[in-house]
Coordinates of C-alpha atoms in Angstrom, one line a residue:
X1 CA 88.7 91.9 127.0
X2 CA 91.9 90.5 125.5
X3 CA 91.4 92.6 122.4
X4 CA 90.9 96.0 124.2
X5 CA 94.0 95.1 126.3
X6 CA 96.1 94.9 123.4
X7 CA 95.0 98.5 121.9
X8 CA 95.7 100.2 125.3
X9 CA 99.2 98.5 125.1
X10 CA 99.5 100.0 122.0
X11 CA 98.4 103.6 122.7
X12 CA 100.5 103.6 126.1
X13 CA 103.6 102.7 123.9
X14 CA 102.3 105.9 121.1
X15 CA 102.4 108.1 124.1
X16 CA 105.6 106.8 125.5
X17 CA 107.3 107.2 122.0
X18 CA 105.9 110.7 121.5
X19 CA 107.3 111.8 125.1
X20 CA 110.6 110.3 124.4
X21 CA 110.6 111.9 121.1
X22 CA 109.8 115.4 122.9
X23 CA 112.4 115.0 125.7
X24 CA 115.3 113.8 123.2
X25 CA 114.9 117.3 121.2
X26 CA 117.5 119.4 121.8
X27 CA 115.7 122.7 123.3
X28 CA 118.9 124.3 123.3
X29 CA 119.2 124.1 119.7
X30 CA 117.5 125.9 116.8
X31 CA 118.5 124.3 113.2
X32 CA 115.7 126.6 111.7
X33 CA 117.2 129.5 113.3
X34 CA 113.7 130.7 114.9
X35 CA 114.0 134.6 116.1
X36 CA 112.1 133.1 119.4
X37 CA 115.8 131.1 120.5
X38 CA 118.5 132.3 122.4
X39 CA 120.7 129.6 120.9
X40 CA 123.7 130.1 119.2
X41 CA 121.7 129.2 115.9
X42 CA 118.8 131.4 117.0
X43 CA 118.0 134.7 115.7
X44 CA 116.7 136.2 118.6
X45 CA 119.5 138.9 119.0
X46 CA 118.4 140.0 115.2
X47 CA 115.0 141.6 116.4
X48 CA 116.9 143.2 119.2
X49 CA 119.4 144.7 116.9
X50 CA 116.7 146.0 114.6
X51 CA 114.9 147.5 117.3
X52 CA 118.3 149.2 118.6
X53 CA 118.7 150.6 114.9
X54 CA 115.4 152.4 115.1
X55 CA 113.3 149.8 113.4
X56 CA 109.6 148.4 114.4
X57 CA 110.7 144.5 114.6
X58 CA 107.8 141.8 115.0
X59 CA 107.3 138.2 113.7
X60 CA 105.2 136.7 110.9
X61 CA 103.0 134.7 112.9
X62 CA 99.6 132.9 113.0
X63 CA 99.2 133.6 109.2
X64 CA 101.5 134.7 106.4
X65 CA 101.3 138.2 106.2
X66 CA 104.5 140.2 105.0
X67 CA 104.8 143.8 106.4
X68 CA 103.8 146.9 104.8
X69 CA 105.5 148.2 101.3
X70 CA 109.4 149.6 101.9
X71 CA 109.6 147.3 105.0
X72 CA 111.8 144.2 105.4
X73 CA 111.4 140.6 105.6
X74 CA 114.0 138.0 107.1
X75 CA 113.2 134.2 106.3
X76 CA 115.4 131.7 107.8
X77 CA 115.2 127.9 106.8
X78 CA 111.7 127.3 106.5
X79 CA 110.9 124.2 108.0
X80 CA 107.0 124.4 106.5
X81 CA 107.4 124.6 102.7
X82 CA 106.0 127.6 100.9
X83 CA 102.6 127.3 99.0
X84 CA 102.9 128.7 95.3
X85 CA 100.6 131.8 96.7
X86 CA 102.6 132.6 99.7
X87 CA 105.9 132.5 97.4
X88 CA 104.0 134.7 95.0
X89 CA 103.1 137.3 98.0
X90 CA 106.5 137.2 99.1
X91 CA 107.5 138.4 95.3
X92 CA 104.8 140.7 95.1
X93 CA 106.1 142.3 98.5
X94 CA 109.9 142.7 97.2
X95 CA 108.4 144.3 93.9
X96 CA 106.6 146.8 95.8
X97 CA 109.6 148.2 97.4
X98 CA 110.4 145.5 100.2
X99 CA 113.6 144.2 101.2
X100 CA 113.6 140.1 101.5
X101 CA 116.6 138.7 103.2
X102 CA 116.3 134.7 102.2
X103 CA 118.7 132.6 104.3
X104 CA 118.7 129.1 104.3
X105 CA 120.9 126.0 104.0
X106 CA 119.2 124.0 101.6
X107 CA 116.2 126.6 100.5
X108 CA 112.4 126.3 99.5
X109 CA 111.2 125.1 96.3
X110 CA 108.8 127.9 96.0
X111 CA 110.6 130.6 97.2
X112 CA 113.7 129.2 95.2
X113 CA 111.3 129.2 91.9
X114 CA 110.0 132.7 92.3
X115 CA 113.3 134.6 93.0
X116 CA 114.9 132.2 90.6
X117 CA 117.8 130.7 93.2
X118 CA 119.8 128.1 92.1
X119 CA 121.9 125.8 94.0
X120 CA 125.0 123.6 93.1
X121 CA 123.9 120.6 95.0
X122 CA 127.0 119.7 96.6
X123 CA 128.3 120.9 100.2
X124 CA 132.0 122.7 100.3
X125 CA 133.9 124.1 103.1
X126 CA 133.2 127.4 104.1
X127 CA 134.3 128.6 108.2
X128 CA 135.5 131.9 107.4
X129 CA 133.5 133.8 104.0
X130 CA 135.2 136.7 102.2
X131 CA 132.9 139.9 101.7
X132 CA 133.1 141.9 98.5
X133 CA 133.0 145.6 97.9
X134 CA 129.3 145.7 97.8
X135 CA 128.8 145.0 101.8
X136 CA 130.5 148.1 103.5
X137 CA 133.0 147.7 105.9
X138 CA 132.8 143.9 105.9
X139 CA 136.0 142.0 104.8
X140 CA 135.4 138.5 106.6
X141 CA 132.6 136.8 108.4
X142 CA 132.2 133.6 110.4
X143 CA 129.6 130.9 109.1
X144 CA 129.2 127.2 109.3
X145 CA 131.8 124.4 108.6
X146 CA 130.1 123.6 105.1
X147 CA 127.7 125.3 103.0
X148 CA 125.9 124.4 99.6
X149 CA 126.9 127.1 97.1
X150 CA 124.8 129.3 95.1
X151 CA 124.7 129.5 91.2
X152 CA 124.9 133.3 89.8
X153 CA 123.3 132.8 86.2
X154 CA 121.7 136.3 86.3
X155 CA 123.6 139.5 85.6
X156 CA 121.3 141.2 87.9
X157 CA 122.4 138.9 90.8
X158 CA 125.7 140.5 92.3
X159 CA 127.5 138.3 94.7
X160 CA 128.9 139.9 98.1
X161 CA 129.8 136.9 100.1
X162 CA 132.2 133.9 98.6
X163 CA 133.8 130.9 100.4
X164 CA 137.6 130.6 100.3
X165 CA 137.5 128.6 97.2
X166 CA 135.7 131.5 95.6
X167 CA 132.2 130.0 95.3
X168 CA 128.9 132.4 95.8
X169 CA 127.2 131.8 99.1
X170 CA 125.6 135.4 99.1
X171 CA 124.1 137.9 96.5
X172 CA 122.0 140.4 96.5
X173 CA 119.3 141.4 93.3
X174 CA 116.9 144.4 92.8
X175 CA 113.6 143.5 91.6
X176 CA 111.7 146.8 90.3
X177 CA 111.7 148.7 93.8
X178 CA 112.3 146.3 95.8
X179 CA 115.4 144.1 96.7
X180 CA 116.2 140.3 97.6
X181 CA 119.5 139.0 99.3
X182 CA 119.8 135.6 99.0
X183 CA 122.4 133.8 102.0
X184 CA 123.6 129.9 101.5
X185 CA 124.9 130.1 105.1
X186 CA 122.2 131.4 107.7
X187 CA 125.0 131.3 110.6
X188 CA 126.4 134.7 109.7
X189 CA 123.2 136.4 111.1
X190 CA 122.7 134.2 114.1
X191 CA 123.1 134.7 117.6
X192 CA 126.5 132.8 118.3
X193 CA 128.1 134.8 115.4
X194 CA 127.5 138.2 115.4
X195 CA 130.3 139.2 117.7
X196 CA 132.7 137.0 115.3
X197 CA 134.9 139.0 112.9
X198 CA 132.5 141.5 110.7
X199 CA 129.3 139.6 111.4
X200 CA 127.7 142.4 113.1
X201 CA 128.7 145.1 110.5
X202 CA 127.0 142.7 107.6
X203 CA 124.0 142.7 109.6
X204 CA 124.0 146.6 109.8
X205 CA 124.6 146.7 106.2
X206 CA 121.3 144.6 105.7
X207 CA 119.2 146.8 107.7
X208 CA 120.7 149.9 105.6
X209 CA 118.9 148.4 102.9
X210 CA 115.7 149.3 104.0
X211 CA 114.5 152.9 104.7
X212 CA 114.9 154.6 108.3
X213 CA 112.4 153.2 110.5
X214 CA 110.9 150.6 108.2
X215 CA 109.1 147.8 110.0
X216 CA 111.2 144.5 110.2
X217 CA 109.7 141.2 110.6
X218 CA 111.1 137.6 110.9
X219 CA 108.7 134.9 109.2
X220 CA 108.1 132.5 111.9
X221 CA 104.9 131.3 110.4
X222 CA 106.9 129.0 108.2
X223 CA 108.7 127.2 111.1
X224 CA 105.6 126.1 112.6
X225 CA 102.7 123.9 111.8
X226 CA 100.5 125.2 108.6
X227 CA 97.7 123.5 106.6
X228 CA 100.4 122.1 104.5
X229 CA 101.8 120.3 107.5
X230 CA 98.8 118.0 107.9
X231 CA 99.1 115.7 104.7
X232 CA 100.6 112.4 105.6
X233 CA 103.9 113.0 103.4
X234 CA 104.6 115.8 105.7
X235 CA 103.8 113.9 108.9
X236 CA 106.0 110.8 108.0
X237 CA 109.2 113.3 107.6
X238 CA 109.3 114.0 111.2
X239 CA 110.9 111.6 113.9
X240 CA 107.5 111.2 115.6
X241 CA 105.7 110.3 112.5
X242 CA 108.1 107.9 111.5
X243 CA 108.1 106.4 115.1
X244 CA 104.1 106.1 115.1
X245 CA 104.5 104.6 111.5
X246 CA 106.7 101.7 112.6
X247 CA 104.3 101.0 115.5
X248 CA 101.6 101.1 113.2
X249 CA 103.6 98.3 111.2
X250 CA 104.5 96.1 114.0
X251 CA 101.1 96.0 115.5
X252 CA 99.9 95.0 111.8
X253 CA 102.5 92.1 111.5
X254 CA 102.1 91.3 115.2
X255 CA 98.2 90.8 114.5
X256 CA 98.8 89.3 111.3
X257 CA 101.6 86.5 112.7
X258 CA 99.0 85.5 115.3
X259 CA 96.3 85.1 113.0
X260 CA 93.8 87.6 115.0
X261 CA 91.1 88.9 112.8
X262 CA 90.9 93.1 112.8
X263 CA 87.6 93.4 113.5
X264 CA 84.2 91.3 113.7
X265 CA 83.5 88.7 111.0
X266 CA 80.6 90.0 109.0
X267 CA 79.1 87.0 106.8
X268 CA 78.0 87.9 103.2
X269 CA 74.1 87.6 102.8
X270 CA 73.2 84.4 100.5
X271 CA 71.6 85.5 97.4
X272 CA 68.6 84.0 96.3
X273 CA 68.6 82.3 92.9
X274 CA 66.3 83.9 90.8
X275 CA 64.3 81.8 87.9
X276 CA 64.3 83.1 84.3
X277 CA 60.5 83.6 85.1
X278 CA 60.8 86.1 87.7
X279 CA 63.2 88.1 85.9
X280 CA 61.0 88.4 83.0
X281 CA 58.0 89.2 85.3
X282 CA 60.0 91.9 86.8
X283 CA 61.0 93.3 83.5
X284 CA 57.6 93.2 82.7
X285 CA 56.3 94.9 86.0
X286 CA 59.0 97.8 85.4
X287 CA 57.9 98.5 81.8
X288 CA 54.3 98.5 83.0
X289 CA 54.9 100.9 85.8
X290 CA 56.7 103.3 83.7
X291 CA 54.3 103.2 80.8
X292 CA 56.8 102.1 78.6
X293 CA 55.0 101.0 75.9
X294 CA 57.0 102.2 72.9
X295 CA 60.1 100.4 74.7
X296 CA 58.2 97.1 75.1
X297 CA 56.9 97.1 71.4
X298 CA 60.3 97.9 70.0
X299 CA 62.1 94.9 72.5
X300 CA 59.5 92.4 71.3
X301 CA 60.0 93.2 67.7
X302 CA 63.8 93.3 67.9
X303 CA 63.8 89.9 69.8
X304 CA 61.6 88.3 66.7
X305 CA 63.6 89.5 64.4
X306 CA 67.1 88.6 65.7
X307 CA 65.3 84.9 66.0
X308 CA 63.8 84.8 62.8
X309 CA 67.4 86.1 61.3
X310 CA 69.1 82.9 63.5
X311 CA 67.0 80.5 62.1
X312 CA 67.2 81.5 58.4
X313 CA 70.7 82.2 58.6
X314 CA 70.5 85.9 57.5
X315 CA 72.3 88.9 58.7
X316 CA 70.1 91.1 61.2
X317 CA 72.0 94.2 60.1
X318 CA 71.5 96.6 58.0
X319 CA 68.0 95.9 58.7
X320 CA 66.8 96.9 55.4
X321 CA 68.9 94.2 53.7
X322 CA 67.6 91.5 56.4
X323 CA 64.1 92.4 54.9
X324 CA 65.0 92.0 51.4
X325 CA 66.5 88.8 52.1
X326 CA 63.8 87.9 53.7
X327 CA 61.1 88.4 51.5
X328 CA 63.5 86.2 48.8
X329 CA 64.5 83.0 51.1
X330 CA 61.1 83.0 53.0
X331 CA 58.1 85.2 51.9
X332 CA 55.7 83.6 53.5
X333 CA 57.5 83.9 57.1
X334 CA 58.0 87.8 56.0
X335 CA 54.5 88.5 55.2
X336 CA 53.6 86.8 58.8
X337 CA 56.1 89.0 60.4
X338 CA 55.5 92.2 58.8
X339 CA 51.7 91.6 59.7
X340 CA 52.4 90.8 63.2
X341 CA 54.4 94.1 63.5
X342 CA 51.8 95.8 62.4
X343 CA 49.4 94.7 64.3
X344 CA 51.8 95.1 67.5
X345 CA 51.7 98.7 66.5
X346 CA 47.9 99.1 65.7
X347 CA 47.9 97.4 69.4
X348 CA 49.6 99.9 71.7
X349 CA 46.6 101.0 73.3
X350 CA 44.9 98.2 74.2
X351 CA 46.8 95.7 76.4
X352 CA 44.4 92.5 75.5
X353 CA 45.5 93.4 71.9
X354 CA 49.2 93.9 72.9
X355 CA 49.2 90.3 74.6
X356 CA 47.9 88.8 71.1
X357 CA 50.2 90.5 69.1
X358 CA 53.1 89.4 71.2
X359 CA 51.8 85.9 71.5
X360 CA 51.6 85.9 67.5
X361 CA 55.4 87.4 67.6
X362 CA 56.4 85.0 69.8
X363 CA 55.0 81.7 67.8
X364 CA 56.6 83.4 64.7
X365 CA 60.0 83.5 66.6
X366 CA 59.4 80.1 68.1
X367 CA 57.2 77.9 66.1
X368 CA 58.8 74.4 67.1
X369 CA 59.0 75.0 70.8
X370 CA 55.0 75.6 70.6
X371 CA 54.7 72.7 68.3
X372 CA 56.3 70.6 71.1
X373 CA 54.2 72.2 73.6
X374 CA 51.1 71.1 72.0
X375 CA 52.4 67.8 71.1
X376 CA 53.1 67.0 74.8
X377 CA 50.0 68.0 76.0

């Protein structure tokens, strides 16, 4: 009962921690810039803006499926990483004529790889960002206070948005029939910023990159749980996952300090010692059941030759040299061994003859032991 009570307390503490983590979440905030959020850093107004301009607007949910060719898709700060296959599908969408607006503060590894997006790795003050001549009618846009600038290494990457220090925070690149627009500051397209300076005009210019009436979609699939999120590494990066990990560590250390067992003790069954005779009998039964006469004959001959080699001081290998030396050093022993092995081969079909041949080989291999046995009788 005491152990069950401890597990109930641990379960209750886990539920309490999860509830506190859920309540403590800033529900009026959308750091991933979700199109389902009306917060200042959400992007729900983007879908309404698209519909007002005659574009069918929808969300990519359930499974990752980009819009049809010549459509337009927005990707805002993925919280679930793209797989290589999903990034490849996004690249194919652009190649076939689609327009992808990829806006993320820190980027996604796979999307950065397929679209050759390079980032500086350090933050820089932004605030008001200066637009280039590529964005028609856009002079300045309002964004976040700090931003991680982009590195432009490809001549096809045309910057259109810079910080006050001239660092690139937005560029567009044509890829075959389509185009990708990369933004290092997604806030310039969020709800609370569209009415500031020329942000609304910038969004209108982006919609102008797609054909009239083209479908517009916002990727919400990578703002929720995907199959790649069910890995231990992904769980530990969340606040509730880290809290559960600390709870498990605390329970483990508590039980360890109290000297409590983590389960019932299972005694190891005692091993019954077996004699050499039992092992020999077991091997003999195994060979007999498998009708392994050839194996038995080979084992007997090899064991006898090994014993003779040890007694005479001759190397067993190579075998031909062993026999030549044995005929020179102990011709009588060599003759007995050769005759015994020949009789062993001739008696392979008769068990009684096989036993007689085996006894003869044993006498050759251990003559002293047999003489001692006879004298003791």
